[in-house]
C-alpha positions as a LaTeX table, in Angstrom:
\begin{tabular}{lrrr}
\hline
Residue & $x$ (\AA) & $y$ (\AA) & $z$ (\AA) \\
\hline
Met1 & 2.59 & $-16.28$ & $-24.19$ \\
Asp2 & 2.84 & $-12.49$ & $-24.63$ \\
His3 & 6.40 & $-11.31$ & $-23.76$ \\
Thr4 & 5.90 & $-7.53$ & $-24.21$ \\
Pro5 & 8.26 & $-5.79$ & $-21.64$ \\
Pro6 & 6.43 & $-4.10$ & $-19.23$ \\
Trp7 & 7.80 & $-0.61$ & $-20.28$ \\
Ala8 & 8.04 & $-1.06$ & $-24.57$ \\
Gly9 & 9.30 & 2.48 & $-24.61$ \\
Arg10 & 6.81 & 5.81 & $-24.97$ \\
Pro11 & 5.34 & 5.50 & $-28.76$ \\
Gly12 & 7.24 & 8.04 & $-31.32$ \\
Arg13 & 9.87 & 8.91 & $-28.74$ \\
Thr14 & 13.69 & 7.52 & $-27.95$ \\
His15 & 13.68 & 5.16 & $-25.27$ \\
Leu16 & 16.82 & 6.12 & $-23.47$ \\
Ser17 & 18.16 & 9.68 & $-22.85$ \\
Ser18 & 21.66 & 10.46 & $-22.53$ \\
Tyr19 & 21.32 & 9.57 & $-18.50$ \\
Asn20 & 24.67 & 8.36 & $-17.60$ \\
Arg21 & 25.14 & 5.72 & $-14.68$ \\
Ser22 & 28.35 & 3.95 & $-13.35$ \\
Tyr23 & 28.60 & 0.43 & $-14.31$ \\
Asp24 & 27.78 & $-0.41$ & $-10.79$ \\
Asp25 & 24.30 & 1.16 & $-10.40$ \\
Glu26 & 21.27 & $-1.12$ & $-10.78$ \\
Leu27 & 18.16 & 0.52 & $-11.13$ \\
Phe28 & 14.45 & $-0.76$ & $-10.94$ \\
Ala29 & 11.20 & 0.91 & $-11.42$ \\
Ala30 & 7.94 & $-0.31$ & $-10.24$ \\
Leu31 & 4.31 & 1.21 & $-11.57$ \\
Asp32 & 1.30 & 0.80 & $-9.43$ \\
Leu33 & $-1.87$ & 1.67 & $-10.88$ \\
Gly34 & $-4.31$ & 1.74 & $-8.61$ \\
Thr35 & $-8.05$ & 2.57 & $-8.23$ \\
Asn36 & $-7.37$ & 6.16 & $-6.18$ \\
Asn37 & $-3.68$ & 6.66 & $-7.03$ \\
Cys38 & $-0.98$ & 6.15 & $-9.88$ \\
Arg39 & 2.22 & 5.40 & $-8.67$ \\
Leu40 & 5.83 & 5.15 & $-9.50$ \\
Met41 & 9.61 & 4.43 & $-7.89$ \\
Val42 & 12.93 & 3.91 & $-9.36$ \\
Ala43 & 15.20 & 2.62 & $-6.89$ \\
Ala44 & 18.46 & 1.92 & $-7.11$ \\
Gln45 & 19.98 & $-1.34$ & $-5.48$ \\
Thr46 & 22.49 & $-0.91$ & $-2.35$ \\
Ala47 & 24.33 & $-3.30$ & $-0.01$ \\
Gly48 & 21.45 & $-3.50$ & 2.22 \\
Gly49 & 18.31 & $-3.24$ & $-0.04$ \\
Phe50 & 17.71 & 0.21 & $-2.11$ \\
Arg51 & 17.73 & 3.68 & $-2.19$ \\
Val52 & 14.85 & 5.56 & $-3.78$ \\
Val53 & 16.42 & 7.62 & $-7.11$ \\
Asp54 & 12.82 & 8.96 & $-8.44$ \\
Ser55 & 9.19 & 8.84 & $-7.25$ \\
Tyr56 & 6.15 & 9.87 & $-8.25$ \\
Ser57 & 2.62 & 9.57 & $-7.17$ \\
Arg58 & $-0.55$ & 11.34 & $-8.37$ \\
Met59 & $-4.23$ & 11.05 & $-7.65$ \\
Val60 & $-6.46$ & 9.84 & $-10.79$ \\
Lys61 & $-9.34$ & 8.39 & $-9.11$ \\
Leu62 & $-9.46$ & 5.60 & $-11.89$ \\
Gly63 & $-12.29$ & 4.31 & $-10.09$ \\
Glu64 & $-14.68$ & 6.93 & $-9.97$ \\
Gly65 & $-18.43$ & 5.80 & $-10.64$ \\
Leu66 & $-17.03$ & 2.20 & $-10.82$ \\
His67 & $-19.22$ & 0.93 & $-8.12$ \\
His68 & $-22.31$ & 2.34 & $-9.70$ \\
Thr69 & $-21.47$ & 1.29 & $-13.23$ \\
Gly70 & $-19.29$ & $-1.07$ & $-13.29$ \\
Met71 & $-17.34$ & 0.19 & $-16.01$ \\
Leu72 & $-13.86$ & 2.71 & $-15.99$ \\
Gly73 & $-15.31$ & 6.19 & $-17.07$ \\
Glu74 & $-13.78$ & 8.42 & $-19.58$ \\
Pro75 & $-12.62$ & 11.22 & $-17.69$ \\
Ala76 & $-10.77$ & 9.01 & $-15.27$ \\
Met77 & $-9.01$ & 7.04 & $-17.93$ \\
Glu78 & $-7.98$ & 10.56 & $-19.22$ \\
Arg79 & $-6.58$ & 11.52 & $-16.17$ \\
Thr80 & $-4.91$ & 8.15 & $-15.57$ \\
Leu81 & $-3.40$ & 7.91 & $-19.22$ \\
Asp82 & $-1.98$ & 11.98 & $-18.48$ \\
Ala83 & $-0.23$ & 10.53 & $-15.47$ \\
Leu84 & 1.20 & 7.60 & $-17.03$ \\
Arg85 & 2.28 & 9.72 & $-19.53$ \\
Ala86 & 4.46 & 11.57 & $-17.04$ \\
Cys87 & 5.71 & 8.22 & $-15.52$ \\
Ala88 & 6.63 & 7.32 & $-18.95$ \\
Asp89 & 8.74 & 10.03 & $-19.65$ \\
Arg90 & 10.90 & 9.54 & $-16.04$ \\
Val91 & 11.02 & 6.07 & $-17.50$ \\
Gly92 & 12.62 & 7.30 & $-20.53$ \\
Arg93 & 15.15 & 8.97 & $-18.73$ \\
Arg94 & 16.63 & 6.07 & $-17.10$ \\
Gln95 & 18.51 & 3.10 & $-17.84$ \\
Leu96 & 16.80 & 0.22 & $-15.90$ \\
Arg97 & 17.84 & $-3.29$ & $-15.00$ \\
Asp98 & 14.29 & $-4.20$ & $-14.60$ \\
Ile99 & 11.09 & $-3.15$ & $-14.65$ \\
Arg100 & 7.26 & $-3.86$ & $-13.42$ \\
Ala101 & 4.25 & $-2.28$ & $-13.38$ \\
Val102 & 0.81 & $-3.48$ & $-12.04$ \\
Ala103 & $-2.49$ & $-2.54$ & $-11.64$ \\
Thr104 & $-4.89$ & $-3.92$ & $-9.10$ \\
Glu105 & $-8.71$ & $-3.69$ & $-7.94$ \\
Ala106 & $-9.99$ & $-0.91$ & $-10.42$ \\
Cys107 & $-9.05$ & $-2.75$ & $-13.35$ \\
Arg108 & $-9.82$ & $-6.58$ & $-11.97$ \\
Arg109 & $-13.46$ & $-4.97$ & $-11.48$ \\
Ala110 & $-13.87$ & $-2.94$ & $-14.48$ \\
Gly111 & $-15.72$ & $-4.24$ & $-17.57$ \\
Asn112 & $-13.27$ & $-2.17$ & $-19.83$ \\
Gly113 & $-10.51$ & $-2.80$ & $-17.39$ \\
Ser114 & $-8.48$ & $-5.11$ & $-19.58$ \\
Lys115 & $-9.18$ & $-2.91$ & $-22.87$ \\
Phe116 & $-8.22$ & 0.24 & $-21.20$ \\
Leu117 & $-4.61$ & $-1.35$ & $-20.50$ \\
Glu118 & $-4.38$ & $-2.50$ & $-24.34$ \\
Arg119 & $-4.90$ & 1.73 & $-24.65$ \\
Val120 & $-2.60$ & 2.49 & $-22.01$ \\
Arg121 & 0.21 & 0.56 & $-23.86$ \\
Ala122 & $-0.34$ & 1.93 & $-27.34$ \\
Glu123 & $-0.25$ & 5.48 & $-25.63$ \\
Thr124 & 2.46 & 5.14 & $-23.05$ \\
Gly125 & 4.69 & 1.93 & $-23.49$ \\
Phe126 & 3.73 & 0.31 & $-20.29$ \\
Asn127 & 2.48 & $-3.52$ & $-20.07$ \\
Ile128 & 0.49 & $-3.38$ & $-17.18$ \\
Asn129 & $-0.37$ & $-6.50$ & $-15.68$ \\
Ile130 & $-3.36$ & $-6.89$ & $-13.63$ \\
Ile131 & $-2.73$ & $-8.57$ & $-10.47$ \\
Ser132 & $-5.10$ & $-11.37$ & $-7.99$ \\
Gly133 & $-5.77$ & $-9.89$ & $-4.70$ \\
Arg134 & $-3.45$ & $-12.53$ & $-3.24$ \\
Glu135 & $-0.61$ & $-10.75$ & $-5.34$ \\
Glu136 & $-1.34$ & $-7.68$ & $-3.74$ \\
Ala137 & $-1.41$ & $-9.14$ & $-0.16$ \\
Cys138 & 1.91 & $-10.98$ & $-1.09$ \\
Leu139 & 3.55 & $-7.96$ & $-2.20$ \\
Ala140 & 2.32 & $-5.97$ & 0.69 \\
Val141 & 3.62 & $-8.24$ & 2.94 \\
Glu142 & 7.09 & $-8.27$ & 1.01 \\
Ser143 & 7.51 & $-4.57$ & 1.30 \\
Cys144 & 6.82 & $-4.86$ & 5.10 \\
Ala145 & 8.94 & $-7.90$ & 6.17 \\
Asn146 & 11.79 & $-5.71$ & 7.67 \\
Leu147 & 9.18 & $-4.45$ & 10.08 \\
Ile148 & 7.14 & $-7.63$ & 11.04 \\
His149 & 11.05 & $-8.54$ & 12.15 \\
Asn150 & 11.87 & $-5.60$ & 13.50 \\
Pro151 & 12.93 & $-5.78$ & 17.50 \\
Arg152 & 12.63 & $-2.57$ & 18.07 \\
Phe153 & 8.80 & $-3.81$ & 18.43 \\
Gly154 & 9.29 & $-5.61$ & 21.16 \\
Val155 & 9.43 & $-9.56$ & 21.82 \\
Pro156 & 9.43 & $-11.71$ & 18.51 \\
Arg157 & 5.47 & $-12.90$ & 17.82 \\
Asn158 & 4.87 & $-15.79$ & 15.23 \\
Arg159 & 2.00 & $-14.36$ & 13.64 \\
Ala160 & 1.52 & $-10.93$ & 11.88 \\
Leu161 & $-2.07$ & $-9.36$ & 10.44 \\
Leu162 & $-1.29$ & $-6.75$ & 7.79 \\
Phe163 & $-4.06$ & $-4.32$ & 6.23 \\
Asp164 & $-4.02$ & $-2.38$ & 3.33 \\
Ile165 & $-6.87$ & $-0.11$ & 2.36 \\
Gly166 & $-6.97$ & 0.87 & $-0.92$ \\
Gly167 & $-9.22$ & 3.31 & $-3.14$ \\
Gly168 & $-11.47$ & $-0.06$ & $-4.68$ \\
Ser169 & $-10.37$ & $-2.94$ & $-2.07$ \\
Thr170 & $-8.87$ & $-3.28$ & 0.73 \\
Glu171 & $-6.35$ & $-6.31$ & 1.31 \\
Ile172 & $-5.53$ & $-8.09$ & 4.76 \\
Ala173 & $-2.73$ & $-10.82$ & 5.12 \\
Trp174 & $-2.10$ & $-13.33$ & 7.80 \\
Val175 & 1.20 & $-14.35$ & 7.98 \\
Arg176 & 3.23 & $-17.27$ & 10.01 \\
Val177 & 6.37 & $-15.53$ & 11.25 \\
Asp178 & 9.60 & $-17.57$ & 12.05 \\
Pro179 & 11.83 & $-15.26$ & 14.38 \\
Phe180 & 14.72 & $-17.35$ & 13.78 \\
Arg181 & 14.88 & $-17.75$ & 10.07 \\
Gln182 & 13.69 & $-14.11$ & 10.03 \\
Thr183 & 11.16 & $-15.40$ & 7.46 \\
Gln184 & 7.17 & $-15.10$ & 6.73 \\
Glu185 & 4.89 & $-17.26$ & 5.00 \\
Leu186 & 1.11 & $-15.96$ & 3.84 \\
Ile187 & $-1.15$ & $-18.20$ & 5.29 \\
Gly188 & $-4.44$ & $-16.39$ & 4.64 \\
Tyr189 & $-5.50$ & $-13.28$ & 2.96 \\
Leu190 & $-9.07$ & $-11.34$ & 1.78 \\
Ser191 & $-9.71$ & $-9.20$ & $-0.64$ \\
Leu192 & $-12.53$ & $-6.99$ & 0.13 \\
Pro193 & $-14.35$ & $-5.19$ & $-2.64$ \\
Ile194 & $-14.12$ & $-2.40$ & $-0.06$ \\
Gly195 & $-12.15$ & 0.51 & $-0.58$ \\
Val196 & $-12.02$ & 4.28 & 0.01 \\
Ile197 & $-13.71$ & 5.60 & $-3.33$ \\
Thr198 & $-16.37$ & 2.47 & $-3.03$ \\
Leu199 & $-17.14$ & 3.15 & 0.41 \\
Ser200 & $-17.78$ & 7.17 & $-0.35$ \\
Glu201 & $-19.74$ & 6.07 & $-3.08$ \\
Gln202 & $-21.72$ & 3.82 & $-1.60$ \\
Phe203 & $-22.71$ & 5.80 & 1.29 \\
Gly204 & $-22.19$ & 9.22 & $-0.23$ \\
Pro205 & $-19.21$ & 11.60 & $-0.36$ \\
Lys206 & $-20.50$ & 13.63 & 2.78 \\
Ser207 & $-22.40$ & 10.85 & 4.66 \\
Ser208 & $-18.99$ & 9.75 & 6.57 \\
Tyr209 & $-19.70$ & 13.14 & 8.87 \\
Asp210 & $-23.05$ & 12.08 & 9.80 \\
Leu211 & $-22.16$ & 9.67 & 12.98 \\
Gly212 & $-24.88$ & 7.08 & 12.68 \\
Cys213 & $-24.26$ & 6.87 & 8.70 \\
Tyr214 & $-20.41$ & 6.39 & 9.70 \\
Ala215 & $-21.32$ & 3.60 & 12.12 \\
Glu216 & $-23.43$ & 1.86 & 9.00 \\
Met217 & $-19.75$ & 1.98 & 7.16 \\
Val218 & $-18.06$ & 0.65 & 10.13 \\
Ala219 & $-20.63$ & $-2.53$ & 10.46 \\
His220 & $-20.97$ & $-3.00$ & 7.11 \\
Thr221 & $-17.37$ & $-3.38$ & 6.41 \\
Lys222 & $-16.76$ & $-5.55$ & 9.82 \\
Gln223 & $-19.61$ & $-7.89$ & 8.82 \\
Ala224 & $-17.49$ & $-8.86$ & 5.52 \\
Leu225 & $-14.62$ & $-9.70$ & 8.08 \\
His226 & $-16.30$ & $-12.51$ & 10.08 \\
Asp227 & $-15.94$ & $-15.36$ & 7.57 \\
Phe228 & $-12.53$ & $-14.84$ & 7.43 \\
Glu229 & $-12.00$ & $-14.51$ & 11.32 \\
Asn230 & $-14.17$ & $-18.18$ & 11.59 \\
Val231 & $-11.38$ & $-19.58$ & 8.93 \\
His232 & $-8.02$ & $-18.42$ & 10.68 \\
Arg233 & $-9.19$ & $-18.08$ & 14.37 \\
Ile234 & $-7.14$ & $-15.02$ & 14.71 \\
Gly235 & $-8.72$ & $-13.65$ & 17.92 \\
Pro236 & $-7.08$ & $-16.40$ & 19.94 \\
Glu237 & $-3.62$ & $-15.54$ & 18.56 \\
Ile238 & $-4.26$ & $-11.93$ & 19.88 \\
Arg239 & $-5.38$ & $-12.79$ & 23.13 \\
Arg240 & $-2.38$ & $-14.64$ & 23.38 \\
Lys241 & $-0.06$ & $-11.93$ & 22.43 \\
Gln242 & 1.49 & $-13.79$ & 19.48 \\
Thr243 & 0.51 & $-11.07$ & 16.86 \\
Arg244 & 1.74 & $-8.10$ & 15.28 \\
Phe245 & $-0.37$ & $-5.65$ & 13.65 \\
Ile246 & 0.85 & $-3.50$ & 10.37 \\
Gly247 & $-1.22$ & $-0.74$ & 8.88 \\
Thr248 & 0.24 & 0.34 & 5.30 \\
Ser249 & $-2.24$ & 2.88 & 3.68 \\
Gly250 & $-2.95$ & 6.64 & 3.76 \\
Thr251 & $-5.58$ & 6.18 & 6.04 \\
Val252 & $-3.25$ & 4.58 & 8.95 \\
Thr253 & $-0.51$ & 6.92 & 7.98 \\
Thr254 & $-2.62$ & 9.80 & 8.04 \\
Leu255 & $-3.80$ & 8.75 & 11.36 \\
Ala256 & $-0.20$ & 8.47 & 12.87 \\
Ser257 & 0.43 & 12.52 & 11.19 \\
Leu258 & $-2.51$ & 13.46 & 13.71 \\
Val259 & $-1.14$ & 11.66 & 16.74 \\
Leu260 & 2.41 & 12.93 & 16.23 \\
Gly261 & 1.41 & 16.26 & 15.78 \\
Leu262 & 2.94 & 16.93 & 12.44 \\
Pro263 & 3.01 & 20.58 & 10.47 \\
Arg264 & 3.21 & 18.87 & 7.77 \\
Tyr265 & 3.37 & 14.98 & 6.46 \\
Val266 & 7.18 & 13.70 & 6.69 \\
Arg267 & 7.47 & 9.92 & 5.88 \\
Ala268 & 10.66 & 9.57 & 7.96 \\
Ala269 & 8.72 & 10.22 & 10.98 \\
Val270 & 5.65 & 8.15 & 10.10 \\
Asp271 & 6.92 & 5.03 & 8.70 \\
Gly272 & 8.26 & 2.60 & 11.25 \\
Ser273 & 5.93 & 4.55 & 13.90 \\
Gln274 & 4.33 & 2.47 & 16.67 \\
Leu275 & 0.47 & 4.20 & 16.63 \\
Pro276 & $-1.26$ & 3.09 & 19.94 \\
Ser277 & $-4.69$ & 1.52 & 19.03 \\
Val278 & $-6.54$ & 4.41 & 21.56 \\
Ser279 & $-4.63$ & 7.33 & 20.05 \\
Ala280 & $-6.01$ & 6.02 & 16.62 \\
Arg281 & $-9.59$ & 5.86 & 17.52 \\
Arg282 & $-8.90$ & 9.76 & 19.60 \\
Ala283 & $-7.71$ & 10.79 & 16.22 \\
Val284 & $-10.68$ & 9.41 & 14.28 \\
Arg285 & $-13.00$ & 11.55 & 16.70 \\
Met286 & $-10.51$ & 14.68 & 16.06 \\
Leu287 & $-11.37$ & 14.41 & 12.44 \\
His288 & $-15.07$ & 13.99 & 12.90 \\
Glu289 & $-14.71$ & 17.22 & 14.97 \\
Leu290 & $-13.04$ & 19.23 & 12.28 \\
Gly291 & $-15.95$ & 18.66 & 9.81 \\
Pro292 & $-15.45$ & 18.96 & 6.02 \\
Glu293 & $-14.07$ & 22.15 & 5.71 \\
Gly294 & $-11.18$ & 21.68 & 8.78 \\
Val295 & $-10.38$ & 17.92 & 7.20 \\
Glu296 & $-9.86$ & 19.80 & 3.92 \\
Ala297 & $-7.53$ & 22.86 & 5.44 \\
His298 & $-5.46$ & 20.30 & 7.38 \\
Pro299 & $-1.94$ & 20.50 & 6.09 \\
Cys300 & $-1.40$ & 16.75 & 6.86 \\
Ile301 & $-4.57$ & 15.70 & 4.10 \\
Gly302 & $-5.47$ & 18.77 & 1.57 \\
Pro303 & $-8.63$ & 18.94 & $-0.52$ \\
Asp304 & $-7.59$ & 16.09 & $-2.75$ \\
Arg305 & $-8.06$ & 13.46 & $-0.19$ \\
Ser306 & $-10.32$ & 14.98 & 2.41 \\
Thr307 & $-13.44$ & 12.96 & 0.80 \\
Phe308 & $-11.76$ & 9.62 & 1.46 \\
Val309 & $-10.17$ & 9.84 & 4.81 \\
Leu310 & $-13.07$ & 8.99 & 7.18 \\
Pro311 & $-14.14$ & 6.32 & 4.48 \\
Gly312 & $-10.96$ & 4.89 & 5.32 \\
Cys313 & $-11.03$ & 5.08 & 8.99 \\
Ala314 & $-14.41$ & 3.19 & 9.15 \\
Ile315 & $-12.39$ & 0.47 & 7.18 \\
Phe316 & $-9.66$ & 0.78 & 9.80 \\
Glu317 & $-12.12$ & 0.79 & 12.78 \\
Ala318 & $-14.05$ & $-2.16$ & 11.54 \\
Ile319 & $-10.63$ & $-3.84$ & 10.98 \\
His320 & $-9.88$ & $-2.93$ & 14.61 \\
Asp321 & $-13.37$ & $-4.00$ & 16.32 \\
Met322 & $-12.53$ & $-7.27$ & 14.77 \\
Trp323 & $-9.17$ & $-7.50$ & 15.82 \\
Pro324 & $-8.43$ & $-5.38$ & 18.85 \\
Ile325 & $-4.52$ & $-5.55$ & 18.74 \\
Glu326 & $-3.04$ & $-2.43$ & 21.05 \\
Asp327 & $-0.47$ & $-1.31$ & 19.16 \\
Ile328 & $-0.40$ & $-0.54$ & 14.89 \\
Ile329 & 3.03 & $-0.75$ & 13.28 \\
Val330 & 2.35 & 2.24 & 10.60 \\
Ala331 & 4.22 & 1.50 & 7.11 \\
Asp332 & 4.34 & 4.22 & 4.52 \\
Arg333 & 4.75 & 1.79 & 1.84 \\
Gly334 & 3.53 & $-0.48$ & $-0.33$ \\
Leu335 & 3.31 & $-2.41$ & $-3.96$ \\
Arg336 & 6.07 & $-0.45$ & $-5.39$ \\
Asp337 & 8.22 & $-1.69$ & $-2.45$ \\
Gly338 & 7.27 & $-5.25$ & $-3.01$ \\
Met339 & 7.99 & $-5.15$ & $-6.07$ \\
Val340 & 11.54 & $-3.61$ & $-6.21$ \\
Leu341 & 12.30 & $-6.06$ & $-3.70$ \\
Arg342 & 11.49 & $-8.87$ & $-5.72$ \\
Met343 & 13.66 & $-7.57$ & $-8.48$ \\
Ile344 & 16.51 & $-7.05$ & $-6.47$ \\
Arg345 & 16.13 & $-10.85$ & $-5.54$ \\
Lys346 & 15.67 & $-11.77$ & $-8.71$ \\
Ala347 & 19.10 & $-9.87$ & $-10.09$ \\
Thr348 & 21.09 & $-11.07$ & $-7.04$ \\
Pro349 & 22.81 & $-14.39$ & $-6.48$ \\
Ala350 & 20.79 & $-16.21$ & $-3.31$ \\
Pro351 & 21.83 & $-15.23$ & 0.05 \\
Arg352 & 22.86 & $-17.70$ & 2.46 \\
Arg353 & 20.23 & $-19.33$ & 4.30 \\
Tyr354 & 18.60 & $-17.49$ & 7.21 \\
Gln355 & 20.18 & $-14.36$ & 6.16 \\
Arg356 & 17.72 & $-11.22$ & 7.48 \\
Pro357 & 15.96 & $-9.28$ & 4.91 \\
Pro358 & 17.24 & $-6.45$ & 3.24 \\
Val359 & 16.33 & $-3.09$ & 5.00 \\
Leu360 & 15.43 & $-0.22$ & 2.87 \\
Gly361 & 18.05 & 2.31 & 2.39 \\
Pro362 & 16.30 & 5.95 & 2.70 \\
Ile363 & 14.56 & 4.85 & 6.16 \\
Pro364 & 16.21 & 5.28 & 9.71 \\
Phe365 & 13.94 & 2.57 & 11.23 \\
Gln366 & 16.15 & 2.78 & 14.41 \\
Gln367 & 15.52 & 7.00 & 14.82 \\
Ser368 & 11.39 & 6.68 & 13.99 \\
Ile369 & 9.49 & 8.32 & 16.47 \\
Gln370 & 6.97 & 6.65 & 18.88 \\
Ala371 & 3.48 & 8.07 & 17.72 \\
Thr372 & 2.02 & 7.72 & 21.72 \\
Gly373 & $-0.19$ & 11.13 & 21.39 \\
Ser374 & $-1.80$ & 12.65 & 23.91 \\
\hline
\end{tabular}
């Protein structure tokens, strides 16, 4: 069995700097290498969960061209290695209690995904594990646990439907909720090989602005959801108003920022907000009206993300067409948050039974804005 740690140290460099920490500090690092982005979080354990000490995110488009070739391209791998070197430098400045590094759909699907990660280990020191779609869904649920149980969103529900729209895949998690015990259990998941990069490449980068082609994107995605609905019968639970709907992705956070009318993206305003579906649909129409240049110029989007916004909206609309819940709880969090919470739980003595899940320290949920729009 391979016992190589998630970060063995940047080759040729001292592993730890002169960073001083108090005895009580407990630092954890989580690295998420996705199809579109490379993200690192370093967090300190707190009494209520954790606070972010350092955070890094770069769009690397590792999965660029993967839909057509089945392989990771050399320019994409070089971009990604450059970002991972920056992550290694940041990790090297900290003394960590634990670290976890994972890769998702691009490396799962690419014929050279495992070979690339061997190269990553040799050049950066990161030992990155490819996780399954189920594990990805579980981590997303873990990161959103306190939203699932938060009484701010109304009476308790016994089900939650969570979606995470990524670059190369979309994860759907169907969750059983016990409001009394404040626990949640994954009872079904779907990992669709449809993400913002793959959909954009399949239909063409500019095609999402054509309403006819956009409708095809929605229909294509929706068709892939039918079997999951037939197995789990989510629709009846929705009609009985027993389901909370949680979106954790750049797509849904962008829609929330548009509805809120933010002059620039503010995570504290978006994460934990409640987005009425009618307002979200209206924001999608607004993006169509803005056109490519308007979307690129929008301060909450920018040129790097503009190509992928409407493909993400098509995935969102397909999900909402299938499961038309009135309000979406917006989560600007993901795998890194879930990994940090797991590491903290592993490092901490078992809590008392029925203890509420920890609250993420830096986010003032009680004061988050209701995304009602106009």
